[in-house]
Amino acid sequence: MMKKSKYILRFLFLSAVMAFVIGGCDVLDTEDKEYVESEKTIAGNWKIIEAYRNDVEITDLMDFSQFRVSFNADNSYTIENYLPFIVSDNGSWDLDDPQYPFKILFTVDGEAETLISDLNFPIVDGTRQIGLTFSPGCHSNQYTYILEEVSN
């Protein structure tokens, strides 16, 4: 008789566990719901925190601390303290895709040509960064700048 009650207790226990498992499963209702990735914005003032030429770090070889690029909400940009950069003067910017940007497009004021840079937009240690990769002039030199937003 002891064995029979032992099996009944096991059966009841397993039944209760199964009831919780089955009853605890929520079904994700995706009908009539649209999930949209938010648009990315790079509006703000940015400084260079790392610089590479042809994959060799050059951050300590030049003073990058004074360079600033300001991406304004109206899609204009300004450059302060020019360094080798994809553009040499102020103008307008745009992203290839506002939700999933992989390229940034620059147009210098008064010029028709659009210059394109690869764009990385990671969050590193809780801080948004921008990675730009481009070749200014000489195509055998490729620069990558890692920028971080600054408050001024």
PDB file of C-alpha atoms in Angstrom:
ATOM      1  CA  MET A   1       0.000   0.000   0.000  1.00  0.00           C
ATOM      2  CA  MET A   2       2.907   2.282   0.749  1.00  0.00           C
ATOM      3  CA  LYS A   3       4.198   2.006  -2.823  1.00  0.00           C
ATOM      4  CA  LYS A   4       0.795   2.842  -4.267  1.00  0.00           C
ATOM      5  CA  SER A   5       0.470   6.062  -2.212  1.00  0.00           C
ATOM      6  CA  LYS A   6       4.027   6.976  -3.167  1.00  0.00           C
ATOM      7  CA  TYR A   7       3.123   6.718  -6.876  1.00  0.00           C
ATOM      8  CA  ILE A   8      -0.064   8.709  -6.329  1.00  0.00           C
ATOM      9  CA  LEU A   9       1.899  11.484  -4.583  1.00  0.00           C
ATOM     10  CA  ARG A  10       4.437  11.541  -7.421  1.00  0.00           C
ATOM     11  CA  PHE A  11       1.635  11.649  -9.964  1.00  0.00           C
ATOM     12  CA  LEU A  12      -0.073  14.543  -8.147  1.00  0.00           C
ATOM     13  CA  PHE A  13       3.212  16.420  -7.791  1.00  0.00           C
ATOM     14  CA  LEU A  14       4.101  16.010 -11.487  1.00  0.00           C
ATOM     15  CA  SER A  15       0.560  16.969 -12.478  1.00  0.00           C
ATOM     16  CA  ALA A  16       0.812  20.150 -10.420  1.00  0.00           C
ATOM     17  CA  VAL A  17       4.194  21.002 -11.932  1.00  0.00           C
ATOM     18  CA  MET A  18       2.874  20.427 -15.471  1.00  0.00           C
ATOM     19  CA  ALA A  19      -0.174  22.595 -14.726  1.00  0.00           C
ATOM     20  CA  PHE A  20       2.091  25.441 -13.603  1.00  0.00           C
ATOM     21  CA  VAL A  21       4.381  25.037 -16.614  1.00  0.00           C
ATOM     22  CA  ILE A  22       1.568  24.917 -19.141  1.00  0.00           C
ATOM     23  CA  GLY A  23      -0.504  27.599 -17.429  1.00  0.00           C
ATOM     24  CA  GLY A  24       2.490  29.861 -16.925  1.00  0.00           C
ATOM     25  CA  CYS A  25       3.323  30.143 -20.617  1.00  0.00           C
ATOM     26  CA  ASP A  26       2.213  33.428 -22.077  1.00  0.00           C
ATOM     27  CA  VAL A  27       1.659  33.661 -25.775  1.00  0.00           C
ATOM     28  CA  LEU A  28       3.135  36.784 -27.346  1.00  0.00           C
ATOM     29  CA  ASP A  29       0.357  38.480 -29.237  1.00  0.00           C
ATOM     30  CA  THR A  30       1.929  40.155 -32.269  1.00  0.00           C
ATOM     31  CA  GLU A  31      -1.239  40.623 -34.253  1.00  0.00           C
ATOM     32  CA  ASP A  32      -2.130  44.216 -35.050  1.00  0.00           C
ATOM     33  CA  LYS A  33       1.083  45.487 -33.479  1.00  0.00           C
ATOM     34  CA  GLU A  34       3.811  47.213 -35.394  1.00  0.00           C
ATOM     35  CA  TYR A  35       7.303  47.260 -33.934  1.00  0.00           C
ATOM     36  CA  VAL A  36       9.429  50.034 -35.353  1.00  0.00           C
ATOM     37  CA  GLU A  37      13.086  50.705 -34.608  1.00  0.00           C
ATOM     38  CA  SER A  38      13.573  54.292 -33.455  1.00  0.00           C
ATOM     39  CA  GLU A  39      15.443  56.724 -35.651  1.00  0.00           C
ATOM     40  CA  LYS A  40      19.041  57.363 -34.654  1.00  0.00           C
ATOM     41  CA  THR A  41      20.334  60.851 -34.090  1.00  0.00           C
ATOM     42  CA  ILE A  42      23.900  62.054 -34.014  1.00  0.00           C
ATOM     43  CA  ALA A  43      22.961  65.661 -33.271  1.00  0.00           C
ATOM     44  CA  GLY A  44      25.450  67.115 -30.822  1.00  0.00           C
ATOM     45  CA  ASN A  45      29.057  68.211 -30.400  1.00  0.00           C
ATOM     46  CA  TRP A  46      31.682  65.509 -30.841  1.00  0.00           C
ATOM     47  CA  LYS A  47      35.415  65.188 -30.148  1.00  0.00           C
ATOM     48  CA  ILE A  48      37.952  62.599 -31.275  1.00  0.00           C
ATOM     49  CA  ILE A  49      38.968  60.144 -28.550  1.00  0.00           C
ATOM     50  CA  GLU A  50      40.829  57.661 -30.794  1.00  0.00           C
ATOM     51  CA  ALA A  51      42.378  58.012 -34.241  1.00  0.00           C
ATOM     52  CA  TYR A  52      43.754  55.397 -36.638  1.00  0.00           C
ATOM     53  CA  ARG A  53      45.487  55.660 -40.002  1.00  0.00           C
ATOM     54  CA  ASN A  54      45.571  52.417 -41.964  1.00  0.00           C
ATOM     55  CA  ASP A  55      44.580  50.526 -38.776  1.00  0.00           C
ATOM     56  CA  VAL A  56      47.552  51.911 -36.812  1.00  0.00           C
ATOM     57  CA  GLU A  57      46.614  54.026 -33.799  1.00  0.00           C
ATOM     58  CA  ILE A  58      47.860  57.601 -34.155  1.00  0.00           C
ATOM     59  CA  THR A  59      45.970  59.200 -31.253  1.00  0.00           C
ATOM     60  CA  ASP A  60      49.183  60.077 -29.385  1.00  0.00           C
ATOM     61  CA  LEU A  61      51.017  61.336 -32.492  1.00  0.00           C
ATOM     62  CA  MET A  62      48.843  64.445 -32.974  1.00  0.00           C
ATOM     63  CA  ASP A  63      46.822  66.770 -30.788  1.00  0.00           C
ATOM     64  CA  PHE A  64      43.242  65.786 -31.562  1.00  0.00           C
ATOM     65  CA  SER A  65      41.857  67.412 -28.410  1.00  0.00           C
ATOM     66  CA  GLN A  66      40.792  70.702 -30.039  1.00  0.00           C
ATOM     67  CA  PHE A  67      38.978  69.204 -33.031  1.00  0.00           C
ATOM     68  CA  ARG A  68      35.189  69.404 -32.821  1.00  0.00           C
ATOM     69  CA  VAL A  69      32.445  68.525 -35.227  1.00  0.00           C
ATOM     70  CA  SER A  70      28.921  69.643 -34.436  1.00  0.00           C
ATOM     71  CA  PHE A  71      26.087  67.744 -36.072  1.00  0.00           C
ATOM     72  CA  ASN A  72      23.065  70.008 -35.788  1.00  0.00           C
ATOM     73  CA  ALA A  73      19.435  68.852 -35.706  1.00  0.00           C
ATOM     74  CA  ASP A  74      18.765  70.761 -38.958  1.00  0.00           C
ATOM     75  CA  ASN A  75      21.310  68.449 -40.687  1.00  0.00           C
ATOM     76  CA  SER A  76      24.010  71.086 -40.909  1.00  0.00           C
ATOM     77  CA  TYR A  77      27.462  70.536 -39.452  1.00  0.00           C
ATOM     78  CA  THR A  78      30.334  72.769 -38.406  1.00  0.00           C
ATOM     79  CA  ILE A  79      33.996  71.914 -37.928  1.00  0.00           C
ATOM     80  CA  GLU A  80      36.342  73.577 -35.440  1.00  0.00           C
ATOM     81  CA  ASN A  81      40.135  73.206 -35.488  1.00  0.00           C
ATOM     82  CA  TYR A  82      40.365  71.215 -38.714  1.00  0.00           C
ATOM     83  CA  LEU A  83      42.390  68.009 -38.938  1.00  0.00           C
ATOM     84  CA  PRO A  84      42.536  65.520 -41.806  1.00  0.00           C
ATOM     85  CA  PHE A  85      38.825  64.810 -42.157  1.00  0.00           C
ATOM     86  CA  ILE A  86      36.456  63.692 -44.875  1.00  0.00           C
ATOM     87  CA  VAL A  87      35.421  67.328 -45.460  1.00  0.00           C
ATOM     88  CA  SER A  88      37.365  70.546 -44.977  1.00  0.00           C
ATOM     89  CA  ASP A  89      34.554  73.026 -44.462  1.00  0.00           C
ATOM     90  CA  ASN A  90      31.063  73.351 -42.991  1.00  0.00           C
ATOM     91  CA  GLY A  91      28.013  71.977 -44.774  1.00  0.00           C
ATOM     92  CA  SER A  92      25.198  69.477 -44.404  1.00  0.00           C
ATOM     93  CA  TRP A  93      25.030  65.845 -43.323  1.00  0.00           C
ATOM     94  CA  ASP A  94      22.565  62.994 -43.698  1.00  0.00           C
ATOM     95  CA  LEU A  95      22.388  59.317 -42.780  1.00  0.00           C
ATOM     96  CA  ASP A  96      21.865  56.585 -45.378  1.00  0.00           C
ATOM     97  CA  ASP A  97      19.076  55.131 -43.198  1.00  0.00           C
ATOM     98  CA  PRO A  98      17.718  56.935 -40.115  1.00  0.00           C
ATOM     99  CA  GLN A  99      16.838  53.688 -38.324  1.00  0.00           C
ATOM    100  CA  TYR A 100      19.833  51.541 -39.304  1.00  0.00           C
ATOM    101  CA  PRO A 101      22.621  53.944 -40.325  1.00  0.00           C
ATOM    102  CA  PHE A 102      25.804  52.521 -41.808  1.00  0.00           C
ATOM    103  CA  LYS A 103      26.938  55.572 -43.790  1.00  0.00           C
ATOM    104  CA  ILE A 104      26.996  59.308 -43.206  1.00  0.00           C
ATOM    105  CA  LEU A 105      26.842  61.633 -46.194  1.00  0.00           C
ATOM    106  CA  PHE A 106      28.583  65.019 -46.140  1.00  0.00           C
ATOM    107  CA  THR A 107      28.017  67.895 -48.558  1.00  0.00           C
ATOM    108  CA  VAL A 108      30.229  70.954 -48.172  1.00  0.00           C
ATOM    109  CA  ASP A 109      28.374  74.260 -48.508  1.00  0.00           C
ATOM    110  CA  GLY A 110      28.425  75.429 -52.134  1.00  0.00           C
ATOM    111  CA  GLU A 111      29.565  72.072 -53.549  1.00  0.00           C
ATOM    112  CA  ALA A 112      27.521  69.468 -55.381  1.00  0.00           C
ATOM    113  CA  GLU A 113      29.652  66.416 -54.538  1.00  0.00           C
ATOM    114  CA  THR A 114      28.528  64.234 -51.624  1.00  0.00           C
ATOM    115  CA  LEU A 115      31.294  62.519 -49.657  1.00  0.00           C
ATOM    116  CA  ILE A 116      30.463  59.310 -47.822  1.00  0.00           C
ATOM    117  CA  SER A 117      31.976  57.859 -44.668  1.00  0.00           C
ATOM    118  CA  ASP A 118      31.317  54.494 -43.067  1.00  0.00           C
ATOM    119  CA  LEU A 119      29.513  54.976 -39.775  1.00  0.00           C
ATOM    120  CA  ASN A 120      29.574  52.956 -36.582  1.00  0.00           C
ATOM    121  CA  PHE A 121      27.204  53.997 -33.801  1.00  0.00           C
ATOM    122  CA  PRO A 122      27.971  51.849 -30.734  1.00  0.00           C
ATOM    123  CA  ILE A 123      27.388  52.399 -27.050  1.00  0.00           C
ATOM    124  CA  VAL A 124      30.625  51.684 -25.159  1.00  0.00           C
ATOM    125  CA  ASP A 125      30.618  51.595 -21.360  1.00  0.00           C
ATOM    126  CA  GLY A 126      27.249  53.353 -21.364  1.00  0.00           C
ATOM    127  CA  THR A 127      28.407  56.166 -23.659  1.00  0.00           C
ATOM    128  CA  ARG A 128      27.312  56.681 -27.254  1.00  0.00           C
ATOM    129  CA  GLN A 129      30.199  56.847 -29.718  1.00  0.00           C
ATOM    130  CA  ILE A 130      30.517  57.480 -33.426  1.00  0.00           C
ATOM    131  CA  GLY A 131      33.079  55.694 -35.581  1.00  0.00           C
ATOM    132  CA  LEU A 132      33.859  57.315 -38.936  1.00  0.00           C
ATOM    133  CA  THR A 133      36.052  55.646 -41.556  1.00  0.00           C
ATOM    134  CA  PHE A 134      37.108  57.609 -44.634  1.00  0.00           C
ATOM    135  CA  SER A 135      39.932  58.413 -47.065  1.00  0.00           C
ATOM    136  CA  PRO A 136      40.568  62.161 -47.445  1.00  0.00           C
ATOM    137  CA  GLY A 137      42.253  62.755 -50.776  1.00  0.00           C
ATOM    138  CA  CYS A 138      44.765  59.921 -51.012  1.00  0.00           C
ATOM    139  CA  HIS A 139      42.868  56.642 -51.176  1.00  0.00           C
ATOM    140  CA  SER A 140      45.850  54.665 -49.914  1.00  0.00           C
ATOM    141  CA  ASN A 141      45.358  56.262 -46.478  1.00  0.00           C
ATOM    142  CA  GLN A 142      42.267  55.301 -44.560  1.00  0.00           C
ATOM    143  CA  TYR A 143      41.414  57.120 -41.347  1.00  0.00           C
ATOM    144  CA  THR A 144      39.125  55.943 -38.584  1.00  0.00           C
ATOM    145  CA  TYR A 145      38.090  58.424 -35.908  1.00  0.00           C
ATOM    146  CA  ILE A 146      36.218  57.377 -32.799  1.00  0.00           C
ATOM    147  CA  LEU A 147      34.209  60.318 -31.509  1.00  0.00           C
ATOM    148  CA  GLU A 148      32.475  60.898 -28.211  1.00  0.00           C
ATOM    149  CA  GLU A 149      29.865  63.540 -27.491  1.00  0.00           C
ATOM    150  CA  VAL A 150      30.920  66.550 -25.446  1.00  0.00           C
ATOM    151  CA  SER A 151      28.739  69.070 -23.663  1.00  0.00           C
ATOM    152  CA  ASN A 152      30.377  72.187 -25.142  1.00  0.00           C
TER     153      ASN A 152
END
